[in-house]
Amino acid sequence: MDGRILGKRQNIFLLLVLLGRISGGKTLSLNGLPATGNVTENSSAYVLVHTFSVTLSPSPSEVASGYPLIINSNPLTKAFRIDPGATHTYQVVTTGDPVLDYETMPNSFDLQIYVSDTAGASDLQILTVQITDVNEPPVFRGNLANQTVMIYILEGNRTPPGVIYQIDASDPEQSQLTYSCTPVSQPFMVSQTGTISSTKEFDFERDPHLYLLNITVTDRLGLSTTRAVIVNIINTNDETPYFTTKERVYRIPEENSPGTVVANITAKDPDDDEGIISRLVYSISPPNTHFAINPFTGVIYVAMRIDRDAAPLRLHPNISLVIRVEDSPSGGQTNETEITVIIEDLNDNPPECSLYNFRLEVSETATTGTLFLDLRDHCQDIDVEPPNNEFNFTGLSGLGSNKFTLNPSGSGKIVLIGGLDFENPDNLAVEEYTLTAVVQDIAQPYYTNNIYIYIKIIPVNEFFPGFNNPSYVFNVSEITRAGSSIGKVSATDKDLPFTGITYSIVAGGGTLSYTNIFWIDPNEGNLEIIATLDYETTQKYILTVQASDGEKLATVSVTINVLEVNDEKPVCSANTYSLAIPVDLAVGTNIEGFRIECVDRDSSPRSFRYFINSGNVNNHFTFSPSAGSNISQLILASRFDYDSGLDRIWDYRLRVYITDDNLLSSSNRATALIETGTVTLSIKVIPNPTTTITTTPAITLLIRTENIYSESAWYVPFLISVGSMLLLGLLGYLSFLLAKYIRTYCPPKPKANKRALKTTPEKKKVKKEEVWEMTRINTVFDGEATDPVTGKMYEYNSKSGARRWKDTKEPVQPGIKDPVAQEMTKINTVFNGEARDPVTGKMYEYNSKSGARRWKDTKEPVQPGIKDPVAQVISSAPANSSEGKDRMGTPSKQEAGPNGRELAAKNNMATKPSEGKAETSSQDSLKLQKLKDGAGSRGSSSPGRSPVPSPKIYPLLQPKPALKNAV
């Protein structure tokens, strides 16, 4: 990068020189350049390299400030600069940074010197500087480079004569070096390769303890360098120390505290007599856990607690110690001696028991004289010798000492001497007795330990629990919420102490839907309901409740009467309808012959009352009769007035409330329970051809955003690169999917089987033909879902399963890739996807190419005529057809009374809105589509069959399948 910058600067300055020459000619020049200057290596700063001058033009001009200057050097360096001299005279001198070195730096530098004057003239010349080599003295490397080297030699045969140090030196001019040592009389020599060697074995007592050597290295021109080397002779220890303590056996009692002195071992080193300073170090070899020794004084002391009663001292009380002395911390002369320490026994342990807290359980029916515990079986004294290990027991104390005793005295045997029955008033129902016994040494210092005995009295279950009442009866409303309490049962037990009674339901309270709809608190006996009660289903429950004290049981009968409450809502034949009426329909007309029929399980039909809660703008609609009947008709109450602007809504959505309070007075309605059913009506008003719908003009706001690219916007190429990588990844993934698709649906041609084929009689394939008849009716699309195959949104009716595309409002037609299109031709296909029907909640499999599907669990194809999201609508019906009647106005033969519309609402047909126009009967043609097994064509009819005539269309008729098999 520095080279590119220098190249740019050269081009700029050359351009400036060219411009100067064009403008002023050669009026400004550098005199004495180009030239060659010499300077020796290692020159300090401000050493003169070359002198030059500047000749100005005749015009009144001066050298520009800051000029002349070195604009470039080859190779690049900061070792030179230009200083001003006399008038218009300049000197090139060294800077001293870096110091010039002939051996490590380039030997020649080309300096480009540029000058410019105030008139705009300029000149550029080159000064070549050559570095001259200078002979330099050799230098030491390693330790001798900047310090005096200290060498240490052990006396005697531990350091035989030979090489003791290697000198490392070099010459900048790579000259051959020679080595020498002064003074020459000392017992050392230096070889031509720079190795320092000793010529004898040294004796610390007779020879000097230190030698000073001056090592000189010289190059071939006589330049030399000298460094000092000091050789030290190290004294060694060769005399063995000896012990001065004569005693070898010591006696101490056990349990001495750490730090107690046991013995003082002393020794002496003969080397001390010769004036040699030596240090005696004492140690126990091998180390002992009970004793330690001061390494400098030889005092032996107790290091940790010594227990005579524990192994291994219990059997072997004598401890042998090997004392080692050394006259140097490491590697010196050593000597050893052995002493014995005898440990004496003391009465230092109280009697010990395996347990100090005994817990016994005794039945309340236990008899006097019974032996419960012998304490001597659980206690011992670990002292080694008698009488230190002998003990006895003292009398009992505490709660229960009048019920128990030690028999015989001091033996530790605990015997019962009183009654323990809970039901006996004299015992005060005590459940646990606490006794204290003392175990004690018979020798001084009479150590003792307390033993605590807890005797728990176990009660005996002698009585059955009993209920306070022979039976229980509770009344509860059928609308009582789950979790509510409805009553309580209670039982008692004469056994003491009272341990509590547990309650449970052992029989009754079940229905077909619930195993038990009642729950009882096992501790308190409170009865609660855990499910909803229904008077219309069950009016009375008889439960069997059981009370248990853990062993004995008792039962009681509980009767629960359910009280009737008005909790059922009126239920109508359907909760949503879609109707269409012309704008000029006469007032008082029954709209499309629509009527609503409702039932209530706990109310009379005369208790129904009908009113429109919301959506009845300008009160155009009403029900007749409005109360007192379970059947009511929708009547147009007032005409529409769109011309004057009174009416503006063309699509009405009415929310109808049906209450069961018609037989109640006004005062009773405020406090009585009233249930309400709801029905939603969607009514579309169809305008006349001349009617125009006014619209309000809208204002469109257009916002324009302009993006301007900037060179500093580094993120632009980054985003382009990332986007390109993502695009390449997407193209690769699409290629993979295309290859997978071709592999799946265009498999390679199988290889021919070269084996001889067997001639077998050909079986005839049985072909099945299924014909379906379906009818389209008007419906309300109250839900939306996404097709998992195409990804398109469609609307559906949650009651009938009919559906249509959301964007185009067109019904889903067969023959297109649609999740709700009925696969009408059975073909051998692969079901490569799964989805859940948003209407029925059932799982079905589908083929993403043909749209064919089948139920996942039964593997049966989805058939029309059932509540299924893939049922295909084949035929259409008039938008304004009356309920249960044909076009002639006669009732349909298949109409089931007033429930005809309810049957029609439950069919699985998809309908297309009439959009305000009635369809003629010629458009209500019945379409047949054949389902074939094998590889037949989808939707094709069988050859040789005559077309089926179009029957009359009954909009409210339940569709029925017509199956026909053909071979």
Short mmCIF file of C-alpha atoms in Angstrom, two decimals, residues 143-144 147-153 164-165 209-212 228-232:
data_model
loop_
_atom_site.label_atom_id
_atom_site.label_comp_id
_atom_site.label_asym_id
_atom_site.label_seq_id
_atom_site.Cartn_x
_atom_site.Cartn_y
_atom_site.Cartn_z
CA ASN A 143 25.66 -14.06 28.76
CA LEU A 144 28.94 -12.28 28.01
CA GLN A 147 27.51 -8.83 31.99
CA THR A 148 30.26 -10.68 33.87
CA VAL A 149 29.81 -14.44 33.89
CA MET A 150 30.04 -16.33 37.23
CA ILE A 151 31.15 -20.01 37.01
CA TYR A 152 30.95 -22.39 40.02
CA ILE A 153 33.11 -25.54 40.35
CA ILE A 164 33.59 -25.45 31.95
CA TYR A 165 32.22 -22.76 29.57
CA HIS A 209 38.37 -19.86 46.39
CA LEU A 210 38.00 -17.47 43.38
CA TYR A 211 39.71 -16.91 39.97
CA LEU A 212 39.30 -13.84 37.72
CA ALA A 228 35.56 -10.86 32.54
CA VAL A 229 34.74 -14.40 33.74
CA ILE A 230 34.83 -15.26 37.50
CA VAL A 231 35.34 -18.90 38.55
CA ASN A 232 34.24 -19.83 42.13
#
